[in-house]
Coordinates of C-alpha atoms in Angstrom, one line a residue:
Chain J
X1 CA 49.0 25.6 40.9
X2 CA 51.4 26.8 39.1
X3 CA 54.9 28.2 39.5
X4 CA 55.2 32.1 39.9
X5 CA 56.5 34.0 36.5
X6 CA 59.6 36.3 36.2
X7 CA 57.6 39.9 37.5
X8 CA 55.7 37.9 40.0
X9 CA 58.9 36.9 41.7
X10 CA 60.1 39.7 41.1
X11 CA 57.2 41.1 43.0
X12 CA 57.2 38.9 46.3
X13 CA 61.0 39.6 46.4
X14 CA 60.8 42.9 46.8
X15 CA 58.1 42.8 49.3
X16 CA 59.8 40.2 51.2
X17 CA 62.9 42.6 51.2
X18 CA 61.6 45.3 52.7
X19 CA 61.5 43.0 56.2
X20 CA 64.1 40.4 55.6
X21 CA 66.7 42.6 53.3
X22 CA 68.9 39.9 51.7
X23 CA 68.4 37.5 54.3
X24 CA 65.8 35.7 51.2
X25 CA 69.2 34.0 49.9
X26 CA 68.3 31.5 53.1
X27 CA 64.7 31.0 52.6
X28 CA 65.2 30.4 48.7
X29 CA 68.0 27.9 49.2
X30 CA 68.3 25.5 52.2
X31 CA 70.6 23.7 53.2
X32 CA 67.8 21.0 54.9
X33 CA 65.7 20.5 51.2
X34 CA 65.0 22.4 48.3
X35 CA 61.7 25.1 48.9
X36 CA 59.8 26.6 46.5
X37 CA 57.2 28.9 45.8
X38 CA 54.2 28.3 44.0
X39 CA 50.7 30.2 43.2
X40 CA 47.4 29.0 43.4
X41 CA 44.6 30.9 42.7
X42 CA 46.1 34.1 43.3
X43 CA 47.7 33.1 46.4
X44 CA 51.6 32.3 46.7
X45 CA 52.6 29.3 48.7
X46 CA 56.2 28.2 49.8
X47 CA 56.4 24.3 50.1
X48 CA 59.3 21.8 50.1
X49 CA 59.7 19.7 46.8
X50 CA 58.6 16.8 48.4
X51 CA 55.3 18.4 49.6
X52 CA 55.0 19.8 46.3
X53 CA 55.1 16.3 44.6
X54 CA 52.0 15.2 46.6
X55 CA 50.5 18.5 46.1
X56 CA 50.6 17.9 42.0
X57 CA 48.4 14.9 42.8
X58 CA 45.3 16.6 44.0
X59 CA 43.1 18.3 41.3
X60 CA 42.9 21.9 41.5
X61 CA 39.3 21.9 42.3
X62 CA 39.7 20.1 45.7
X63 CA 43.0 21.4 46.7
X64 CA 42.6 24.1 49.2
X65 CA 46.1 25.3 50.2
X66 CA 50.0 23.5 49.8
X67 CA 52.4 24.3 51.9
X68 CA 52.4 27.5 53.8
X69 CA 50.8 30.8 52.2
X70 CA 52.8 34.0 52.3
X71 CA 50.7 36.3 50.4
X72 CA 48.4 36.9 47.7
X73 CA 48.3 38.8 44.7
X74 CA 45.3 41.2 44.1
X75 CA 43.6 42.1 41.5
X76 CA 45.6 45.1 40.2
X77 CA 48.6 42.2 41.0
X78 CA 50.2 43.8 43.2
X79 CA 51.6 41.4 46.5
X80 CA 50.1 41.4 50.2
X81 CA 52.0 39.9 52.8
X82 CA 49.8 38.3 55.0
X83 CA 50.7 36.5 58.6
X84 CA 51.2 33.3 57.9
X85 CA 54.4 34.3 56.9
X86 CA 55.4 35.6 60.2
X87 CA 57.2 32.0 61.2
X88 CA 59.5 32.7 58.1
X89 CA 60.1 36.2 58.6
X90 CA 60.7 36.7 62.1
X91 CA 64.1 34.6 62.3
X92 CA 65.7 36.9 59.7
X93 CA 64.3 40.4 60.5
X94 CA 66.3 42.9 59.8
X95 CA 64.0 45.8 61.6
X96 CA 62.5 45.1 64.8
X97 CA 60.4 46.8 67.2
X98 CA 59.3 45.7 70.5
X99 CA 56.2 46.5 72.2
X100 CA 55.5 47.2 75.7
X101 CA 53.1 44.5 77.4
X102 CA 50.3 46.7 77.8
X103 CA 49.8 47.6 74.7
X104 CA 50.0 44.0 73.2
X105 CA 46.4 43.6 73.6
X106 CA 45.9 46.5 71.5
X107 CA 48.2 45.7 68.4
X108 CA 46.8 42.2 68.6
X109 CA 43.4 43.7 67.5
X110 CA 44.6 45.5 64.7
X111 CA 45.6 48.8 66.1
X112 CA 48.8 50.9 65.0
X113 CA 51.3 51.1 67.5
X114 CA 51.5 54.2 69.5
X115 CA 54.8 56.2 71.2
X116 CA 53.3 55.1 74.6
X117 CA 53.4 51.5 73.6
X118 CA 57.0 51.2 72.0
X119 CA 59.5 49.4 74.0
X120 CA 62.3 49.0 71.8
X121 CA 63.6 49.7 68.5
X122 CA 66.4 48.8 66.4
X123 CA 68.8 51.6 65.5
X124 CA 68.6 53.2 62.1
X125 CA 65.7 52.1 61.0
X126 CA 64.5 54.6 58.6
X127 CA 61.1 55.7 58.1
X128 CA 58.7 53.2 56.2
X129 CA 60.6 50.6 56.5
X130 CA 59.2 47.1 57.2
X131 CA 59.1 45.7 60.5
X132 CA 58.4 43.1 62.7
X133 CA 56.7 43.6 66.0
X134 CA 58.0 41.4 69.0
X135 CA 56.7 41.3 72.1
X136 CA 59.1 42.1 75.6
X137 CA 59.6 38.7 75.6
X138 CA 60.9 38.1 72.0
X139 CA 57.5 36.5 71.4
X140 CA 56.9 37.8 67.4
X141 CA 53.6 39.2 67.2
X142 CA 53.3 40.5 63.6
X143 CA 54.8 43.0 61.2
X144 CA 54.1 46.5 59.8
X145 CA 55.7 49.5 58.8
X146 CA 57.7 51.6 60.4
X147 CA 55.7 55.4 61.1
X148 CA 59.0 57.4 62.2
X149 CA 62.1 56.5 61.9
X150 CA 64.0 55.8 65.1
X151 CA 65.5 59.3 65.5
X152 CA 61.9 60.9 65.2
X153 CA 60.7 58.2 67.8
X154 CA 62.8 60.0 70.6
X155 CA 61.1 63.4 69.5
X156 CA 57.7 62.5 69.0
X157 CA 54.8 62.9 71.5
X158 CA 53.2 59.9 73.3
X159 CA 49.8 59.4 70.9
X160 CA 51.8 59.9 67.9
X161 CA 51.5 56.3 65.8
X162 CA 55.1 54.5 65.3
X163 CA 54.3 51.3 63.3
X164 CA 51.6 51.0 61.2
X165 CA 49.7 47.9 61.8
X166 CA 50.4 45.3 58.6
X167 CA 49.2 42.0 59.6
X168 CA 49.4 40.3 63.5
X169 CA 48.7 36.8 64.7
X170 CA 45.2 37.7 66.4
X171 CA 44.1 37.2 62.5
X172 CA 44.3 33.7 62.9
X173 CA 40.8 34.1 65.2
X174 CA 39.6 37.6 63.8
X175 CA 40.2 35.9 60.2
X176 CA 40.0 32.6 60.9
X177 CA 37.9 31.8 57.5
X178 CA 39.4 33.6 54.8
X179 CA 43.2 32.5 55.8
X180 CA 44.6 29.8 54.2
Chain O
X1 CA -6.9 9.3 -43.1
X2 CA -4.1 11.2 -44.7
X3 CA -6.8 14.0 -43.8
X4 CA -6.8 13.2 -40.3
X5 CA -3.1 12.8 -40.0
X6 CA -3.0 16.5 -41.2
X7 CA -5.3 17.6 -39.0
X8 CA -3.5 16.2 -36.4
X9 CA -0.7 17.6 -37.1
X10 CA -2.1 20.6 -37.7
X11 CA -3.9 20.6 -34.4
X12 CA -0.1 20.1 -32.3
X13 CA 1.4 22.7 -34.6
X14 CA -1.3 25.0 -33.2
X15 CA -1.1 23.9 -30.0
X16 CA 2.8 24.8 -30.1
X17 CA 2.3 28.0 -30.8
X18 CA -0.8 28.4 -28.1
X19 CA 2.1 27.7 -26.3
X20 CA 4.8 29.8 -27.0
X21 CA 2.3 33.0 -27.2
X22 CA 0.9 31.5 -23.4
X23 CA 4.6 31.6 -22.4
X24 CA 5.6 34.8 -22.6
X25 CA 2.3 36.9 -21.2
X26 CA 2.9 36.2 -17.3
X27 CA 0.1 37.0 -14.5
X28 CA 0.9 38.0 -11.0
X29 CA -0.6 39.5 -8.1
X30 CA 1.8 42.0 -7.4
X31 CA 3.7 44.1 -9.6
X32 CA 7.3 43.4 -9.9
X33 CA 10.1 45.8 -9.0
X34 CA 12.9 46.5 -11.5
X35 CA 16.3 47.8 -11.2
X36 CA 17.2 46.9 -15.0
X37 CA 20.6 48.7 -13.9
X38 CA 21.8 45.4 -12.1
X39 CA 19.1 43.3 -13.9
X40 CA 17.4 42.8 -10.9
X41 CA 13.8 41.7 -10.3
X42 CA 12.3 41.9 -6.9
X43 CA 9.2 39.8 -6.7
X44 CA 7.1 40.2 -3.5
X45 CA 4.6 37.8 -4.0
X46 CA 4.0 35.2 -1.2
X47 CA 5.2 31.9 -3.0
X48 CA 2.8 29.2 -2.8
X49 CA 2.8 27.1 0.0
X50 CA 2.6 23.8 -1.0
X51 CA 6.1 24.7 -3.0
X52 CA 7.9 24.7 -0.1
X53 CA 6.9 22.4 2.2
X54 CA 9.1 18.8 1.8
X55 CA 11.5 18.2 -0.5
X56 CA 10.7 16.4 -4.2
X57 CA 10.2 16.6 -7.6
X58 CA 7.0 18.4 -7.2
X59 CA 8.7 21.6 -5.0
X60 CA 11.6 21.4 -7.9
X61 CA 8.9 21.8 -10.6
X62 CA 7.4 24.5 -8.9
X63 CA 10.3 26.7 -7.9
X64 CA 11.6 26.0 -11.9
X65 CA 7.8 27.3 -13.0
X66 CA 8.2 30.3 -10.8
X67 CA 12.1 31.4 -11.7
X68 CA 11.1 30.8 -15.6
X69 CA 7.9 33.4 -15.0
X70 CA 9.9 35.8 -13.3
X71 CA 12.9 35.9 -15.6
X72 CA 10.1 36.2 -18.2
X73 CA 9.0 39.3 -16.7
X74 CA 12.5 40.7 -16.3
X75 CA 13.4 40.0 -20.0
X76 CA 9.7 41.6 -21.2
X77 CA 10.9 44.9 -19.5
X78 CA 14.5 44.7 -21.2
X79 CA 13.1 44.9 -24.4
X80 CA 11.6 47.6 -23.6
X81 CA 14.8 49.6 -23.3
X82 CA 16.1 52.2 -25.5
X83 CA 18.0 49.8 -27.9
X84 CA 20.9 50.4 -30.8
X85 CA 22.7 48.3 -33.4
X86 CA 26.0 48.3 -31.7
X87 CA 28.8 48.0 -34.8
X88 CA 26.7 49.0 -37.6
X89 CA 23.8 47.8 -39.6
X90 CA 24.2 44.2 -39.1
X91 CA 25.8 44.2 -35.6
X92 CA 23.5 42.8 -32.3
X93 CA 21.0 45.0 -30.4
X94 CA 22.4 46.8 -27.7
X95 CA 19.8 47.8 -25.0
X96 CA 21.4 50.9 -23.0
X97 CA 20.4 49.9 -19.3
X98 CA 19.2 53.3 -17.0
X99 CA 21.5 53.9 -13.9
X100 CA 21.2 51.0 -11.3
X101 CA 18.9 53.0 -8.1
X102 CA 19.8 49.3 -6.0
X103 CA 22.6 49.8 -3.5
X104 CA 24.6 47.1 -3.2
X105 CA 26.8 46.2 0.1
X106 CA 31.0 46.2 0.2
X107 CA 32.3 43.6 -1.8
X108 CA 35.8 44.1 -0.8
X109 CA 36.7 45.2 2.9
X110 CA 37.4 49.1 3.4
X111 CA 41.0 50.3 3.1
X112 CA 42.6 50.5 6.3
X113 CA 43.9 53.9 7.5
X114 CA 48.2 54.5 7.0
X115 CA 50.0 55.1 9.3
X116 CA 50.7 58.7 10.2
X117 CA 54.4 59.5 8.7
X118 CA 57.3 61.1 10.5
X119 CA 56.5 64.7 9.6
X120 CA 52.6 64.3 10.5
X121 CA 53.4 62.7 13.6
X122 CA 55.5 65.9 15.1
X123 CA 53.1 68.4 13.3
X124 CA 50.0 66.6 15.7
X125 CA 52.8 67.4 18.7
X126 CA 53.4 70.5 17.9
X127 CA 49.9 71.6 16.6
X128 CA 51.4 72.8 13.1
X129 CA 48.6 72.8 10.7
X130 CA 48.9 73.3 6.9
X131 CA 49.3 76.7 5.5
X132 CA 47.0 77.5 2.4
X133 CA 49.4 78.9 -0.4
X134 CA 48.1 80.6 -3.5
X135 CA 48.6 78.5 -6.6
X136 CA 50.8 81.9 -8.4
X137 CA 53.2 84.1 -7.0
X138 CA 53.6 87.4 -8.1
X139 CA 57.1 87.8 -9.8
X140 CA 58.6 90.9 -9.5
X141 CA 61.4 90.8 -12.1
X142 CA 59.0 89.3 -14.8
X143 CA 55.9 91.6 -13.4
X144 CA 53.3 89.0 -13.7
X145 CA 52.0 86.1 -12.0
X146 CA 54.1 82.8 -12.3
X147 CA 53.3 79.7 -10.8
X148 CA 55.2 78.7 -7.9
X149 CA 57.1 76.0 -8.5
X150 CA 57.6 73.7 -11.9
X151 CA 57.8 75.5 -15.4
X152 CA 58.4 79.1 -15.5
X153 CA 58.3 79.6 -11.6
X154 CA 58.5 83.1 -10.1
X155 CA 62.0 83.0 -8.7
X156 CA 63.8 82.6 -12.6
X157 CA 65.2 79.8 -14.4
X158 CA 67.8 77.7 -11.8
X159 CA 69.7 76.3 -14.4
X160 CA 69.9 79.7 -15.9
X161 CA 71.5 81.5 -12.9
X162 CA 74.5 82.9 -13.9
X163 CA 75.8 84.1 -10.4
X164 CA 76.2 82.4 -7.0
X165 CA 77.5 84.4 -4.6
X166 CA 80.2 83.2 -2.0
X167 CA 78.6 82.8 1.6
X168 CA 80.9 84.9 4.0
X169 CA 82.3 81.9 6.1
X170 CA 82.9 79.7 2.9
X171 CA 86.0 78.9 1.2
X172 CA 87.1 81.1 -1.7
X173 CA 88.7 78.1 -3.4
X174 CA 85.3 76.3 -3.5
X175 CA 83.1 76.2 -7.0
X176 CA 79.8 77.6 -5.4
X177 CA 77.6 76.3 -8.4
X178 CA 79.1 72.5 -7.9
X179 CA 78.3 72.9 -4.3
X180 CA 74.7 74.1 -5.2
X181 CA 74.2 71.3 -7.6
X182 CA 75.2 68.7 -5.0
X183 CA 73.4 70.2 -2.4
X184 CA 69.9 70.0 -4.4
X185 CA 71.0 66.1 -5.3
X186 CA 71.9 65.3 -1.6
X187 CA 68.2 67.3 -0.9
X188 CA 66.2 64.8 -3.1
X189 CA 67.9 62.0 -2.2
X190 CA 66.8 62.5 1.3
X191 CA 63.5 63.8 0.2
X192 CA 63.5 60.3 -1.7
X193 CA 65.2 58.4 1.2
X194 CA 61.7 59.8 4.0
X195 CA 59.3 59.0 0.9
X196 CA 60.7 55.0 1.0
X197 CA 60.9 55.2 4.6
X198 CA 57.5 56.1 5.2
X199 CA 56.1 53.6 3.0
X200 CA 58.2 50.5 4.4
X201 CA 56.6 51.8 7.7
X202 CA 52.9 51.6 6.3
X203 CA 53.9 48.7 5.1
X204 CA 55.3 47.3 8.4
X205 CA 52.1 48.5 10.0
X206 CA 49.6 46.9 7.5
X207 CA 51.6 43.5 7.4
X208 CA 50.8 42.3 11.1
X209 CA 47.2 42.6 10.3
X210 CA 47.1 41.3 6.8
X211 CA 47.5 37.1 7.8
X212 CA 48.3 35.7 4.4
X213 CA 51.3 38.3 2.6
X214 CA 52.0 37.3 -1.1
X215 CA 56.0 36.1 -1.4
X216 CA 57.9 38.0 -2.9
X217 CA 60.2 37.0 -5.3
X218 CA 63.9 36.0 -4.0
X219 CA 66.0 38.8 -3.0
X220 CA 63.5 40.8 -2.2
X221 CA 62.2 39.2 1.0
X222 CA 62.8 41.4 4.0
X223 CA 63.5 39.8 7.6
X224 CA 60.2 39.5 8.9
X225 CA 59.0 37.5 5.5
X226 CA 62.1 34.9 5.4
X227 CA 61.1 34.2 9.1
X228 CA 58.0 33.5 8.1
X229 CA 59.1 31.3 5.5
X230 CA 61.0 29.2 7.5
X231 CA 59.5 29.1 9.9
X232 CA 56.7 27.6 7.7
X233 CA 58.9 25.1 6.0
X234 CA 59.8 23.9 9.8
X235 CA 56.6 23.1 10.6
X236 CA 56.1 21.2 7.4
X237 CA 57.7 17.8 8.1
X238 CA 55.4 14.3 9.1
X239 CA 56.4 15.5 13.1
X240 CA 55.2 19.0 12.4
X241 CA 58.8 20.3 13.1
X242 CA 59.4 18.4 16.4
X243 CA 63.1 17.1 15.5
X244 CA 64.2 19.1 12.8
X245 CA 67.9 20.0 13.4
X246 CA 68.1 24.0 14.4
X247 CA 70.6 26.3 12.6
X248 CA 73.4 27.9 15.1
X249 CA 71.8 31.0 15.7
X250 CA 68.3 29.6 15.8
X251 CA 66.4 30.3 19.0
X252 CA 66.2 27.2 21.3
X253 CA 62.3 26.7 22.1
X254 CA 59.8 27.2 19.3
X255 CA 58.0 30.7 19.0
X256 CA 54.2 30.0 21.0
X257 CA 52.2 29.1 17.4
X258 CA 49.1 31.5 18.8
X259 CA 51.3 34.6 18.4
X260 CA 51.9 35.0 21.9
X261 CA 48.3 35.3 22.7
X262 CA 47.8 32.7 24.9
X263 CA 50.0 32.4 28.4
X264 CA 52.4 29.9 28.9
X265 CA 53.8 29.1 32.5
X266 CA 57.2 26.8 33.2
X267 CA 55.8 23.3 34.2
X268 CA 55.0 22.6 37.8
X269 CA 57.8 20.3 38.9
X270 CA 60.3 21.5 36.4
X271 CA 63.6 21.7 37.0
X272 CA 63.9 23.0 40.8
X273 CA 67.7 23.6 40.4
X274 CA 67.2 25.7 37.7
X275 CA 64.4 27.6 38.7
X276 CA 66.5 27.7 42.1
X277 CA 69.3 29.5 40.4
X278 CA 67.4 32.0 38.0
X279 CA 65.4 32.8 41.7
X280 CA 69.2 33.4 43.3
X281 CA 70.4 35.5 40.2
X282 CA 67.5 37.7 40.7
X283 CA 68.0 38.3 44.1
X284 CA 71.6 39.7 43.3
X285 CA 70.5 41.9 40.6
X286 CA 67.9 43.0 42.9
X287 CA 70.5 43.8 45.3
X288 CA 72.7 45.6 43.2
X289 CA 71.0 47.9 41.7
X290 CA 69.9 48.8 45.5
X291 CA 71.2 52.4 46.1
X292 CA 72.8 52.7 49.3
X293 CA 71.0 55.2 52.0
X294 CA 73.9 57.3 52.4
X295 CA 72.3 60.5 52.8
X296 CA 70.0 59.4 55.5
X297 CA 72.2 57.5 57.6
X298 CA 74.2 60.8 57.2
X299 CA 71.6 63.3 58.7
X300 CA 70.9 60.7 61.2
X301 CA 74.1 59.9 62.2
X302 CA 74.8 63.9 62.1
X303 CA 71.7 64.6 64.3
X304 CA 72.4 62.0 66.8
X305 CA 76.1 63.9 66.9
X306 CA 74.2 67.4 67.2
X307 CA 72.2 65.8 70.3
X308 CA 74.9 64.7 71.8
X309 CA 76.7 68.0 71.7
X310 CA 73.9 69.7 72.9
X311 CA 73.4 67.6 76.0
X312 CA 77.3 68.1 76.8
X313 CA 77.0 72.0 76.2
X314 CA 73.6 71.7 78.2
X315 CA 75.0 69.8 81.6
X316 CA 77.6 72.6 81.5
X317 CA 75.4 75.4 82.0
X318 CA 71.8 75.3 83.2
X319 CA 70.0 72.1 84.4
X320 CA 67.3 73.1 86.2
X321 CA 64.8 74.5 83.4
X322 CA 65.8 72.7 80.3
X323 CA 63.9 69.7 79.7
X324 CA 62.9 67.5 76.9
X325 CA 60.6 70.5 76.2
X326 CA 63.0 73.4 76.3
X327 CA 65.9 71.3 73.9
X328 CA 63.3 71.4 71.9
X329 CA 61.8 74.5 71.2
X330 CA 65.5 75.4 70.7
X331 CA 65.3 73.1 67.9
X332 CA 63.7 75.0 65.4
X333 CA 65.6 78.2 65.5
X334 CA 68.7 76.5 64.9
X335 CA 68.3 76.8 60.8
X336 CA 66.3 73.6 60.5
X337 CA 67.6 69.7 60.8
X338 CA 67.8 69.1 57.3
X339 CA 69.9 71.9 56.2
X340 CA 72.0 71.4 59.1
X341 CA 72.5 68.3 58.6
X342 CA 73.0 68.7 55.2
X343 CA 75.7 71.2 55.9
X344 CA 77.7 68.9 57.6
X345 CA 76.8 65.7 55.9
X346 CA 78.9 67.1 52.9
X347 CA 82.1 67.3 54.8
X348 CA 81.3 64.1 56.7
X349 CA 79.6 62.0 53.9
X350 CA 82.8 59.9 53.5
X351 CA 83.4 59.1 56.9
X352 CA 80.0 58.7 57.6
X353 CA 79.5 56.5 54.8
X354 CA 82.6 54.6 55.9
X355 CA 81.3 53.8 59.3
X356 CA 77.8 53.8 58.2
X357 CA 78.5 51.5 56.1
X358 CA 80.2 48.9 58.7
X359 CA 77.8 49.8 60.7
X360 CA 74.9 48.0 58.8
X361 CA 76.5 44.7 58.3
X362 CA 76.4 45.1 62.4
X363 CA 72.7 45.3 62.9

């Protein structure tokens, strides 16, 4: 475990960003305890300090995962959001889109989100821009990109894809071994 | 008995020389091979085997018996070189050894490669290759060949030129063969200036793989050497440099000793306030350099304005047959979004960006 170096930061920042704009400020300093972000073994955690002084203790080898994981780094180091960092993001999105109840089910399985499915959709959101999918009840479901921005949702036909599927919390069963 | 003694001393003075004639005739199996260029003997015979098994006085014997035989051998064939008195009548014999046919490896490692210099550098850009030029130029006012440059060159004696003619833009004040002369001085100097530059580059290139550069005296140290030096003379306390005082301008925390080879990472449970700020800087440079969608919220903003127009114009005249489908096939004919948008985004931009701008902190 180790803590993450100037580019790496730089890295998850920018990620994190693209869903949470400058809303990071409040995740990377509390008012309740001082967070941090650590990696280990490619993978980058966010832990209070006092979890972090109990992680220290436990040798490398044995220690599976401090804290809560919000990504990983692969090999070409570039950062993957996965989503286990839904509970962090979802308070502070800047984006959101809301998806109609049927087709729940269907992002929950991995599936892009289609014209037919969307519910709701903040204003202005430009195209590619990150995400996070809500259900009608304000239940958050996951995160992706956006497809079309919200103008070109109006105009767009009913099988046309508007959020590309990034990560959703039917991985926790689909993917329940290689999450951390 | 005085007969006997003599005998016996004759016998040993006999047996001395047996001994000295046994010495110098050697047998082996195989032939030896000479190369009496790098006094060299190669002997492949297979050495006995009882001379090299354990270690003793016996194996020393043996290996000294078989290095006296073969440097036997190797002298035999040297005196049967060519030889000379070297200095004279009463100077030593000088054998004159053949050309040596034995290659031997490097002794010295291969010189690396220089650096290509300024000039070779752009030619490789720009594909220039060298230009053969004849050794002589014919001169025409001489009418023979001269050489081209150095003593008696084809274009005349420079020091010799009696007339330099004003240029057309120059001034008429001006000594034109003052300016000529201090245009060929300011021309080597700068010739001279690229020649020293070049070689501090090679230099500069060849020092980072060289480890151990000789000092040079004092005052001729350049910036990479003294730091170096001192850096050297830090280390070389009891502590190995730990609490030596650091100069003003010194850098805080010690260069890494492996050259930057190995990676270094801030402790685990450093300072969190720190590392809390450096995280929080970042963030605002991050955020600063962030350009500011203008343009897109623009053409969106103008689009949503054009729609809106439309429907107004729309409910005004026909209803019935205009749709979702008929708005938009009329879409396309009217000169694209982008361009449209575009069109008016120019005059609008500031408002838009005004508003738009408000409008973001909203959502």
């Amino acid at each position: 475990m180790r803590p993450l170096t100037e580019a790496e930061t730089r890295a998850v920042f920018e990620k994190l960003s693209k869903y949470i704009g400058e809303n990071i400020q409040l995740l990377v300093d509390r008012p309740d305890g001082t967070y941090c972000f650590r990696l280990h073994r490619d993978r980058v955690y966010y832990l209070s300090e006092k979890l972090l002084k109990l992680a220290a203790s436990v040798p490398r080898d044995s220690l599976v995962a401090p804290g809560t994981c919000f990504g990983k780094f692969t090999k070409t180091q570039k950062f993957r959001l996965s989503v286990t960092a839904l509970d962090f993001l979802a308070p502070y999105a800047k984006y959101k889109v809301w998806v109609k109840p049927g087709s729940e089910q269907s992002f929950l399985y991995g599936n892009h989100v289609l014209k037919s499915g969307l519910g709701r959709i903040t204003e202005n959101t430009a195209q590619y821009q990150g995400v996070v999918v809500y259900s009608m009840a304000d239940v958050p479901l996951g995160f992706g990109v956006a497809a079309k921005s919200t103008q070109d949702c109006r105009k767009v036909d009913p099988l046309a894809i508007v959020v590309f599927h990034q990560a959703d919390v039917g991985e926790y069963v689909r993917n329940e071994d290689t999450l951390t | 008995m005085a007969a006997l003694r003599v005998e016996a001393v004759l016998a040993a003075a006999e047996e001395q020389e047996a001994e000295k004639r046994r010495s110098i005739t050697v047998e082996k199996e195989l032939e030896l091979e000479y190369d009496l260029g790098n006094l060299l003997a190669m002997d492949r015979n297979p050495p006995p085997a009882a001379a090299l098994r354990g270690a003793g006085p016996r194996r020393e014997e043996l290996l000294r018996a078989l290095a006296r035989d073969n440097t036997q051998l190797l002298v035999s064939q040297l005196w049967g070189l060519p030889a000379e008195r070297a200095g004279g009548a009463g100077g030593p014999l000088v054998a004159q050894l053949p050309e040596p046919t034995f290659r031997l490896p490097r002794e010295k490692p291969p010189p690396k490669p220089r650096p290509p210099t300024r000039w070779e550098q752009f030619a490789r850009l720009k594909g220039i290759r060298r230009k053969k030029k004849t050794s002589l130029v014919w001169d025409e006012q001489a009418k023979e060949w001269r050489r081209r440059w150095g003593y008696k060159r084809a274009g005349g004696d420079p020091s010799r030129a009696w007339l330099a003619e004003v240029p057309a833009g120059a001034d008429p004040e001006e000594d034109q063969f003052a300016r000529l002369r201090r245009e060929k001085r300011e021309r080597v100097a700068r010739n001279e200036l690229n020649r020293l530059r070049n070689l501090a580059r090679a230099h500069r290139a060849g020092k980072d793989t060289v480890p151990a550069a000789p000092l040079h005296p004092t005052g001729h140290q350049d910036r990479d050497e003294l730091r170096r030096v001192a850096r050297v003379a830090r280390v070389s306390t009891a502590s190995l440099g730990r609490f030596q005082p650091r100069l003003p301008k010194e850098p805080a925390e010690p260069p890494s000793r492996s050259g930057g080879k190995k990676r270094r990472f801030e402790p685990l449970l450093g300072n969190l306030a720190a590392e809390r700020s450096r995280q929080l800087e970042l963030l605002r440079d991050m955020g600063s350099k962030k350009p500011v969608l203008d343009i897109t919220r623009a053409v969106n903003k103008q689009m949503r304005q054009e729609e809106a127009e439309a429907a107004a114009a729309n409910k005004g005249k026909k209803q019935s047959k205009r749709g979702k489908r008929g708005r938009r096939q009329q879409r396309p004919g009217r000169s694209g979004k982008k361009s449209g948008g575009r069109r008016q985004a120019q005059q609008q931009k500031p408002a838009g960006g005004g508003t738009g701008g408000g409008r973001r902190k909203k959502a």
